[in-house]
Tab-separated table of C-alpha atoms in Angstrom:
chain	number	residue	atom	x	y	z
A	769	ARG	CA	181.893	20.325	390.366
A	770	SER	CA	184.434	23.119	390.572
A	771	GLN	CA	184.374	23.015	394.374
A	772	TYR	CA	185.477	19.360	394.483
A	773	LYS	CA	188.814	18.431	396.003
A	774	PRO	CA	191.358	16.896	393.582
A	775	GLU	CA	190.603	13.342	394.727
A	776	ASP	CA	186.850	13.965	394.340
A	777	LYS	CA	187.350	15.212	390.769
A	778	LEU	CA	189.464	12.172	389.967
A	779	HIS	CA	186.859	9.834	391.483
A	780	HIS	CA	184.094	11.545	389.489
A	781	VAL	CA	186.010	11.254	386.195
A	782	ALA	CA	186.871	7.617	386.945
A	783	SER	CA	183.229	6.789	387.670
A	784	LEU	CA	182.128	8.430	384.403
A	785	LEU	CA	184.790	6.513	382.488
A	786	THR	CA	183.636	3.251	384.070
A	787	SER	CA	180.043	4.034	383.130
A	788	SER	CA	181.018	4.906	379.563
A	789	LYS	CA	182.876	1.611	379.134
A	790	GLN	CA	179.676	-0.221	380.110
A	791	GLY	CA	177.726	1.719	377.485
A	792	SER	CA	175.201	3.251	379.867
A	793	LEU	CA	176.389	6.872	379.664
A	794	PHE	CA	177.357	7.441	376.035
A	795	SER	CA	175.812	5.911	372.934
A	796	GLU	CA	178.578	5.647	370.326
A	797	LYS	CA	181.794	7.445	371.203
A	798	ASN	CA	183.066	6.497	374.620
A	799	LEU	CA	185.244	9.538	375.264
A	800	LEU	CA	185.291	11.801	378.291
A	801	MET	CA	186.673	15.345	378.180
A	802	MET	CA	187.706	17.215	381.324
A	803	CYS	CA	188.421	20.956	381.377
A	804	GLY	CA	190.447	22.570	384.141
A	805	ASP	CA	192.956	25.261	384.958
A	806	GLY	CA	194.548	24.456	388.276
A	807	VAL	CA	196.817	22.037	390.090
A	808	ASN	CA	193.730	20.518	391.698
A	809	ASP	CA	192.437	19.585	388.218
A	810	ALA	CA	195.616	17.798	387.079
A	811	PRO	CA	194.756	14.248	388.265
A	812	ALA	CA	191.326	14.377	386.599
A	813	LEU	CA	192.810	15.921	383.432
A	814	ALA	CA	195.270	13.037	383.245
A	815	ALA	CA	192.579	10.403	383.822
A	816	ALA	CA	190.133	11.745	381.215
A	817	ASP	CA	190.289	10.575	377.616
A	818	VAL	CA	190.894	14.190	376.598
A	819	GLY	CA	192.198	16.749	379.094
A	820	VAL	CA	191.771	20.437	378.267
A	821	ALA	CA	193.673	23.092	380.222
A	822	MET	CA	193.112	26.829	380.182
A	823	GLY	CA	196.131	28.869	379.073
A	824	GLU	CA	196.046	31.089	382.131
A	825	GLY	CA	196.044	28.095	384.490
A	826	ALA	CA	198.692	26.348	386.538
A	827	SER	CA	201.708	24.970	384.689
A	828	LEU	CA	201.034	21.418	385.936
A	829	ALA	CA	197.557	21.444	384.383
A	830	LEU	CA	199.033	22.779	381.141
A	831	GLU	CA	201.632	20.006	380.997
A	832	ILE	CA	199.245	17.184	381.907
A	833	SER	CA	196.522	18.145	379.434
A	834	ASP	CA	196.129	16.914	375.870
A	835	VAL	CA	194.863	20.295	374.641
A	836	THR	CA	195.670	23.775	375.934
A	837	LEU	CA	193.498	26.791	375.241
A	838	MET	CA	195.549	29.959	375.089
A	839	ASP	CA	193.043	31.753	377.323
A	840	SER	CA	190.026	30.861	379.487
A	841	ASN	CA	187.420	31.326	376.766
A	842	LEU	CA	185.522	28.027	376.510
A	843	SER	CA	183.737	29.150	373.347
A	844	LYS	CA	187.046	28.540	371.558
A	845	LEU	CA	186.868	24.933	372.681
A	846	LEU	CA	183.411	24.562	371.173
A	847	PHE	CA	184.686	26.147	367.962
A	848	SER	CA	187.599	23.690	367.855
A	849	ILE	CA	185.334	20.682	368.319
A	850	GLN	CA	183.025	21.743	365.503
């Protein structure tokens, strides 16, 4: 979904959140995490339950997110979750 426009990313996150609230997408924990690094990711990062920005990304994404990785290595995110 990286080629989506900002409004498409926001719509996609909102539709997933709506599905999760109805219990059809997730079984127990109804949380949605969005990862992004640019200005075009900021609306979806803000809408997600947990927004994760990459440290080398745009400052708006870094400020909007709940979590900021200090670089673009997603394996560190997996390590943090575990």
